[in-house]
mmCIF file of C-alpha atoms in Angstrom:
data_model
loop_
_atom_site.group_PDB
_atom_site.id
_atom_site.type_symbol
_atom_site.label_atom_id
_atom_site.label_comp_id
_atom_site.label_asym_id
_atom_site.label_seq_id
_atom_site.Cartn_x
_atom_site.Cartn_y
_atom_site.Cartn_z
ATOM 1 C CA MET A 1 49.788 -13.985 3.943
ATOM 2 C CA THR A 2 47.942 -17.289 4.481
ATOM 3 C CA GLN A 3 44.610 -15.433 4.376
ATOM 4 C CA LEU A 4 45.640 -13.737 1.103
ATOM 5 C CA LEU A 5 46.497 -17.089 -0.493
ATOM 6 C CA LYS A 6 43.133 -18.489 0.565
ATOM 7 C CA GLN A 7 41.397 -15.563 -1.123
ATOM 8 C CA LYS A 8 43.368 -16.041 -4.336
ATOM 9 C CA LEU A 9 42.676 -19.778 -4.407
ATOM 10 C CA ALA A 10 38.980 -19.419 -3.634
ATOM 11 C CA PRO A 11 36.986 -21.241 -6.308
ATOM 12 C CA GLN A 12 35.002 -19.078 -8.719
ATOM 13 C CA LYS A 13 31.258 -19.170 -8.206
ATOM 14 C CA LEU A 14 29.347 -21.114 -10.846
ATOM 15 C CA SER A 15 27.026 -18.153 -11.437
ATOM 16 C CA ASP A 16 30.065 -15.953 -12.229
ATOM 17 C CA ILE A 17 31.307 -18.509 -14.775
ATOM 18 C CA ILE A 18 27.882 -18.555 -16.442
ATOM 19 C CA LEU A 19 27.796 -14.741 -16.311
ATOM 20 C CA ALA A 20 31.159 -14.524 -18.100
ATOM 21 C CA GLN A 21 29.986 -16.927 -20.817
ATOM 22 C CA LEU A 22 26.763 -14.992 -21.401
ATOM 23 C CA GLU A 23 28.705 -11.712 -21.533
ATOM 24 C CA GLU A 24 31.044 -13.228 -24.113
ATOM 25 C CA LEU A 25 28.047 -14.233 -26.273
ATOM 26 C CA ILE A 26 26.815 -10.634 -26.139
ATOM 27 C CA ILE A 27 30.249 -9.150 -26.913
ATOM 28 C CA GLU A 28 30.892 -11.419 -29.896
ATOM 29 C CA GLY A 29 27.431 -10.736 -31.323
ATOM 30 C CA SER A 30 25.981 -14.225 -30.866
ATOM 31 C CA LEU A 31 23.324 -12.570 -28.697
ATOM 32 C CA GLN A 32 22.033 -9.420 -30.373
ATOM 33 C CA PRO A 33 20.420 -6.376 -28.695
ATOM 34 C CA GLY A 34 16.699 -7.069 -28.332
ATOM 35 C CA GLU A 35 17.139 -10.816 -28.771
ATOM 36 C CA LYS A 36 15.203 -13.073 -26.422
ATOM 37 C CA LEU A 37 17.208 -15.555 -24.367
ATOM 38 C CA LEU A 38 16.194 -19.206 -24.340
ATOM 39 C CA PRO A 39 13.758 -20.200 -21.581
ATOM 40 C CA GLU A 40 15.463 -20.758 -18.251
ATOM 41 C CA ARG A 41 15.057 -24.517 -18.368
ATOM 42 C CA GLU A 42 16.585 -24.804 -21.866
ATOM 43 C CA LEU A 43 19.420 -22.413 -21.038
ATOM 44 C CA ALA A 44 20.289 -24.340 -17.870
ATOM 45 C CA LYS A 45 20.377 -27.546 -19.899
ATOM 46 C CA LYS A 46 22.563 -25.934 -22.559
ATOM 47 C CA PHE A 47 25.103 -24.764 -19.953
ATOM 48 C CA ASP A 48 24.689 -28.012 -18.001
ATOM 49 C CA VAL A 49 24.090 -26.133 -14.748
ATOM 50 C CA SER A 50 21.372 -25.887 -12.125
ATOM 51 C CA ARG A 51 18.561 -23.397 -12.624
ATOM 52 C CA PRO A 52 19.345 -21.479 -9.385
ATOM 53 C CA SER A 53 22.930 -20.836 -10.589
ATOM 54 C CA LEU A 54 21.663 -19.732 -14.012
ATOM 55 C CA ARG A 55 19.029 -17.505 -12.407
ATOM 56 C CA GLU A 56 21.695 -15.828 -10.269
ATOM 57 C CA ALA A 57 23.864 -15.195 -13.357
ATOM 58 C CA ILE A 58 20.933 -13.606 -15.221
ATOM 59 C CA GLN A 59 20.159 -11.434 -12.190
ATOM 60 C CA LYS A 60 23.757 -10.159 -12.325
ATOM 61 C CA LEU A 61 23.351 -9.433 -16.044
ATOM 62 C CA GLU A 62 20.196 -7.484 -15.254
ATOM 63 C CA VAL A 63 21.974 -5.432 -12.565
ATOM 64 C CA LYS A 64 24.635 -4.549 -15.154
ATOM 65 C CA GLY A 65 21.926 -3.407 -17.561
ATOM 66 C CA LEU A 66 22.801 -6.038 -20.143
ATOM 67 C CA VAL A 67 19.416 -7.773 -20.077
ATOM 68 C CA THR A 68 15.850 -6.808 -19.258
ATOM 69 C CA ARG A 69 13.047 -9.029 -18.041
ATOM 70 C CA LYS A 70 9.397 -8.864 -19.011
ATOM 71 C CA GLN A 71 6.907 -10.381 -16.607
ATOM 72 C CA GLY A 72 5.705 -13.560 -18.261
ATOM 73 C CA GLY A 73 7.505 -12.611 -21.469
ATOM 74 C CA GLY A 74 11.043 -13.810 -20.884
ATOM 75 C CA THR A 75 14.498 -12.227 -20.733
ATOM 76 C CA PHE A 76 15.915 -10.041 -23.521
ATOM 77 C CA VAL A 77 19.316 -8.598 -24.321
ATOM 78 C CA SER A 78 19.029 -4.884 -23.633
ATOM 79 C CA LYS A 79 18.410 -2.699 -26.685
ATOM 80 C CA ASN A 80 20.214 0.178 -24.961
ATOM 81 C CA ILE A 81 23.631 -1.461 -24.687
ATOM 82 C CA MET A 82 25.061 0.952 -27.258
ATOM 83 C CA LYS A 83 22.926 3.943 -26.222
ATOM 84 C CA SER A 84 26.008 6.163 -25.879
ATOM 85 C CA PHE A 85 26.244 6.059 -29.685
ATOM 86 C CA SER A 86 22.674 7.338 -30.067
ATOM 87 C CA ASP A 87 23.856 10.896 -29.643
ATOM 88 C CA PRO A 88 22.366 14.119 -31.124
ATOM 89 C CA MET A 89 25.787 14.718 -32.690
ATOM 90 C CA PHE A 90 25.235 11.662 -34.863
ATOM 91 C CA ASP A 91 22.039 13.239 -36.234
ATOM 92 C CA LEU A 92 23.989 16.377 -37.119
ATOM 93 C CA MET A 93 26.666 14.287 -38.822
ATOM 94 C CA ALA A 94 24.039 12.405 -40.826
ATOM 95 C CA ARG A 95 22.722 15.705 -42.218
ATOM 96 C CA SER A 96 26.118 17.268 -42.958
ATOM 97 C CA SER A 97 27.392 16.802 -46.505
ATOM 98 C CA GLU A 98 31.004 17.322 -45.375
ATOM 99 C CA SER A 99 30.612 14.687 -42.652
ATOM 100 C CA GLN A 100 29.516 12.226 -45.296
ATOM 101 C CA PHE A 101 33.017 12.328 -46.778
ATOM 102 C CA ASP A 102 34.514 12.042 -43.278
ATOM 103 C CA LEU A 103 32.392 8.961 -42.683
ATOM 104 C CA LEU A 104 33.523 7.495 -46.001
ATOM 105 C CA GLU A 105 37.125 7.958 -44.845
ATOM 106 C CA PHE A 106 36.260 6.229 -41.562
ATOM 107 C CA ARG A 107 34.797 3.333 -43.531
ATOM 108 C CA HIS A 108 38.109 3.035 -45.401
ATOM 109 C CA GLY A 109 39.735 2.111 -42.114
ATOM 110 C CA ILE A 110 37.101 -0.059 -40.453
ATOM 111 C CA GLU A 111 36.009 -1.980 -43.574
ATOM 112 C CA GLY A 112 39.580 -2.458 -44.758
ATOM 113 C CA MET A 113 40.591 -3.992 -41.413
ATOM 114 C CA ALA A 114 37.459 -6.134 -41.330
ATOM 115 C CA ALA A 115 38.133 -7.470 -44.834
ATOM 116 C CA TYR A 116 41.763 -8.230 -43.953
ATOM 117 C CA TYR A 117 40.952 -10.222 -40.821
ATOM 118 C CA ALA A 118 37.893 -11.885 -42.363
ATOM 119 C CA ALA A 119 40.122 -13.306 -45.109
ATOM 120 C CA MET A 120 42.633 -14.394 -42.469
ATOM 121 C CA ARG A 121 40.274 -15.848 -39.823
ATOM 122 C CA GLY A 122 36.961 -16.489 -41.524
ATOM 123 C CA THR A 123 35.389 -19.952 -41.405
ATOM 124 C CA VAL A 124 33.391 -21.740 -44.084
ATOM 125 C CA THR A 125 30.221 -20.759 -42.211
ATOM 126 C CA ASP A 126 31.354 -17.119 -42.171
ATOM 127 C CA PHE A 127 32.042 -17.178 -45.908
ATOM 128 C CA ASP A 128 28.624 -18.728 -46.630
ATOM 129 C CA GLN A 129 27.006 -15.908 -44.647
ATOM 130 C CA ILE A 130 28.997 -13.242 -46.507
ATOM 131 C CA GLN A 131 28.036 -14.821 -49.840
ATOM 132 C CA ALA A 132 24.360 -14.892 -48.833
ATOM 133 C CA LYS A 133 24.426 -11.212 -47.813
ATOM 134 C CA HIS A 134 26.184 -10.348 -51.076
ATOM 135 C CA ASP A 135 23.427 -12.100 -53.045
ATOM 136 C CA ASN A 136 20.801 -10.190 -51.034
ATOM 137 C CA ILE A 137 22.163 -6.920 -52.434
ATOM 138 C CA GLY A 138 21.222 -8.036 -55.941
ATOM 139 C CA ASP A 139 17.729 -8.970 -54.757
ATOM 140 C CA SER A 140 17.263 -5.597 -53.048
ATOM 141 C CA GLN A 141 18.234 -3.728 -56.227
ATOM 142 C CA LEU A 142 15.221 -5.218 -57.968
ATOM 143 C CA GLU A 143 12.964 -3.251 -55.592
ATOM 144 C CA ASP A 144 14.341 0.130 -56.761
ATOM 145 C CA ASP A 145 14.518 1.321 -53.145
ATOM 146 C CA PHE A 146 17.797 2.981 -52.108
ATOM 147 C CA ARG A 147 17.082 2.571 -48.383
ATOM 148 C CA LEU A 148 16.465 -1.149 -48.798
ATOM 149 C CA GLU A 149 19.607 -1.521 -50.891
ATOM 150 C CA ALA A 150 21.647 0.474 -48.352
ATOM 151 C CA LYS A 151 20.552 -1.886 -45.580
ATOM 152 C CA ALA A 152 21.529 -4.881 -47.721
ATOM 153 C CA VAL A 153 24.968 -3.380 -48.406
ATOM 154 C CA TYR A 154 25.422 -2.698 -44.680
ATOM 155 C CA GLU A 155 24.472 -6.301 -43.834
ATOM 156 C CA PHE A 156 27.093 -7.516 -46.329
ATOM 157 C CA HIS A 157 29.818 -5.464 -44.645
ATOM 158 C CA TYR A 158 28.528 -6.404 -41.185
ATOM 159 C CA ALA A 159 28.887 -10.088 -42.122
ATOM 160 C CA ILE A 160 32.494 -9.349 -43.085
ATOM 161 C CA CYS A 161 33.017 -7.674 -39.693
ATOM 162 C CA ALA A 162 31.581 -10.754 -37.955
ATOM 163 C CA ALA A 163 33.968 -12.964 -39.954
ATOM 164 C CA SER A 164 36.918 -10.858 -38.747
ATOM 165 C CA HIS A 165 36.329 -12.287 -35.251
ATOM 166 C CA ASN A 166 37.341 -8.935 -33.793
ATOM 167 C CA VAL A 167 34.717 -7.799 -31.284
ATOM 168 C CA VAL A 168 35.815 -4.130 -31.394
ATOM 169 C CA ILE A 169 35.353 -3.957 -35.176
ATOM 170 C CA LEU A 170 32.034 -5.806 -34.892
ATOM 171 C CA GLN A 171 30.559 -3.714 -32.078
ATOM 172 C CA THR A 172 31.772 -0.396 -33.515
ATOM 173 C CA THR A 173 30.137 -1.224 -36.843
ATOM 174 C CA ARG A 174 26.946 -2.315 -35.124
ATOM 175 C CA SER A 175 26.798 0.793 -32.932
ATOM 176 C CA MET A 176 27.070 3.036 -36.006
ATOM 177 C CA ALA A 177 24.599 1.044 -38.110
ATOM 178 C CA GLU A 178 22.101 3.850 -38.761
ATOM 179 C CA LEU A 179 24.818 6.382 -39.558
ATOM 180 C CA ILE A 180 26.548 3.995 -41.981
ATOM 181 C CA ILE A 181 23.253 3.001 -43.641
ATOM 182 C CA ASP A 182 22.391 6.696 -44.089
ATOM 183 C CA ASN A 183 25.805 7.279 -45.653
ATOM 184 C CA ILE A 184 25.381 4.345 -48.051
ATOM 185 C CA GLU A 185 21.854 5.479 -48.989
ATOM 186 C CA LYS A 186 23.029 9.038 -49.737
ATOM 187 C CA ASN A 187 25.909 7.673 -51.816
ATOM 188 C CA LEU A 188 23.592 5.382 -53.780
ATOM 189 C CA THR A 189 21.197 8.276 -54.447
ATOM 190 C CA VAL A 190 24.000 10.409 -55.890
ATOM 191 C CA LEU A 191 25.673 7.550 -57.781
ATOM 192 C CA ALA A 192 22.348 6.772 -59.503
ATOM 193 C CA LYS A 193 22.991 9.880 -61.616
ATOM 194 C CA ARG A 194 25.824 7.957 -63.274
ATOM 195 C CA PRO A 195 24.378 4.754 -64.814
ATOM 196 C CA ASP A 196 27.865 3.539 -65.796
ATOM 197 C CA VAL A 197 28.848 3.445 -62.122
ATOM 198 C CA PHE A 198 26.415 0.662 -61.240
ATOM 199 C CA SER A 199 28.281 -2.151 -63.000
ATOM 200 C CA LYS A 200 31.674 -0.908 -61.766
ATOM 201 C CA ASN A 201 30.406 -0.733 -58.193
ATOM 202 C CA THR A 202 29.094 -4.295 -58.503
ATOM 203 C CA ASP A 203 32.458 -5.489 -59.870
ATOM 204 C CA TYR A 204 34.382 -3.891 -56.998
ATOM 205 C CA ARG A 205 32.101 -5.556 -54.455
ATOM 206 C CA LYS A 206 32.477 -8.932 -56.200
ATOM 207 C CA ASN A 207 36.284 -8.572 -56.135
ATOM 208 C CA LEU A 208 36.093 -7.913 -52.396
ATOM 209 C CA LEU A 209 33.975 -11.015 -51.872
ATOM 210 C CA ASP A 210 36.314 -13.212 -53.923
ATOM 211 C CA ALA A 211 39.414 -11.979 -52.075
ATOM 212 C CA ILE A 212 37.869 -12.744 -48.679
ATOM 213 C CA VAL A 213 36.506 -16.215 -49.428
ATOM 214 C CA SER A 214 39.786 -17.181 -51.123
ATOM 215 C CA GLY A 215 41.618 -16.343 -47.886
ATOM 216 C CA LYS A 216 43.860 -13.551 -49.204
ATOM 217 C CA PRO A 217 44.099 -10.827 -46.518
ATOM 218 C CA GLN A 218 46.244 -8.316 -48.431
ATOM 219 C CA LYS A 219 44.125 -8.680 -51.540
ATOM 220 C CA ALA A 220 40.951 -8.245 -49.482
ATOM 221 C CA TRP A 221 42.298 -5.087 -47.844
ATOM 222 C CA GLY A 222 43.229 -3.667 -51.238
ATOM 223 C CA ALA A 223 39.861 -4.575 -52.756
ATOM 224 C CA SER A 224 38.055 -2.789 -49.925
ATOM 225 C CA HIS A 225 40.125 0.380 -50.341
ATOM 226 C CA ARG A 226 39.792 0.422 -54.141
ATOM 227 C CA HIS A 227 36.025 0.058 -53.830
ATOM 228 C CA LEU A 228 35.613 2.981 -51.414
ATOM 229 C CA ALA A 229 38.207 5.115 -53.258
ATOM 230 C CA PHE A 230 36.191 4.639 -56.448
ATOM 231 C CA ILE A 231 32.969 5.767 -54.721
ATOM 232 C CA GLU A 232 34.729 8.756 -53.164
ATOM 233 C CA GLU A 233 36.208 9.823 -56.511
ATOM 234 C CA VAL A 234 32.850 9.672 -58.294
ATOM 235 C CA LEU A 235 31.108 11.570 -55.473
ATOM 236 C CA LEU A 236 33.736 14.320 -55.550
ATOM 237 C CA LYS A 237 33.374 14.729 -59.315
ATOM 238 C CA LEU A 238 29.587 14.880 -59.093
ATOM 239 C CA THR A 239 29.792 17.401 -56.242
ATOM 240 C CA GLN A 240 32.080 19.620 -58.328
ATOM 241 C CA GLU A 241 29.741 19.343 -61.327
ATOM 242 C CA ASN A 242 26.743 20.316 -59.188
ATOM 243 C CA SER A 243 28.674 23.265 -57.771
ATOM 244 C CA ARG A 244 29.481 24.511 -61.293
ATOM 245 C CA MET A 245 25.849 24.149 -62.345
ATOM 246 C CA GLU A 246 24.654 26.110 -59.314
ATOM 247 C CA ARG A 247 27.095 28.921 -60.094
ATOM 248 C CA SER A 248 25.903 29.001 -63.701
ATOM 249 C CA MET A 249 22.262 29.168 -62.623
ATOM 250 C CA ARG A 250 23.011 32.050 -60.254
ATOM 251 C CA ARG A 251 24.701 33.993 -63.083
ATOM 252 C CA MET A 252 21.680 33.418 -65.313
#
């Protein structure tokens, strides 16, 4: 019993404390996949610890596969942290028209939750970042490049996820980045056939932004759902119109 108490009361190693803090930075997105860590000397100073303790913590991160080291090039957050999401099934989903609607339904859930918690928990810094990403969408539209615009729209929603301060929402959205960007790009390509949709889409996005920065969770959730429901409705109508046209062409 005495031995068990001694084990429970044993002080935590400094390297394990540093390890936990670095892991938290990775989980919350402060350290991104592929990002280079500060030089050892600067990092030790930032954590106010000795370099041997920091070095031991980084070695433990490396064993876990969370960081990689390049000889003479520094230490980087592993790019393969979310490799389980880089699955051939995701490529199939990206090419399936039916899966595109399934993904839109998924976005209803994830983006609605993100908007709700961003409005509830977001800081002034978070809101400034969301506003900046929103403005970037307008800049990207000037380039007349749907892929570029899709990436800008994704970054806007990713900023909202970051402002939710929910690591599961953040990491899930990050892990599915390419799939979501593909979905947005395909939607934009189809929606371009309806010029009247552009201004409405912009208004819905602006309403979402306003609800979040004004700190109104329920309103933000509703704005997110109305925006995606509008896109889904237009896509369904256009799909039905295309189907009718194809049938007519076959008869001819």
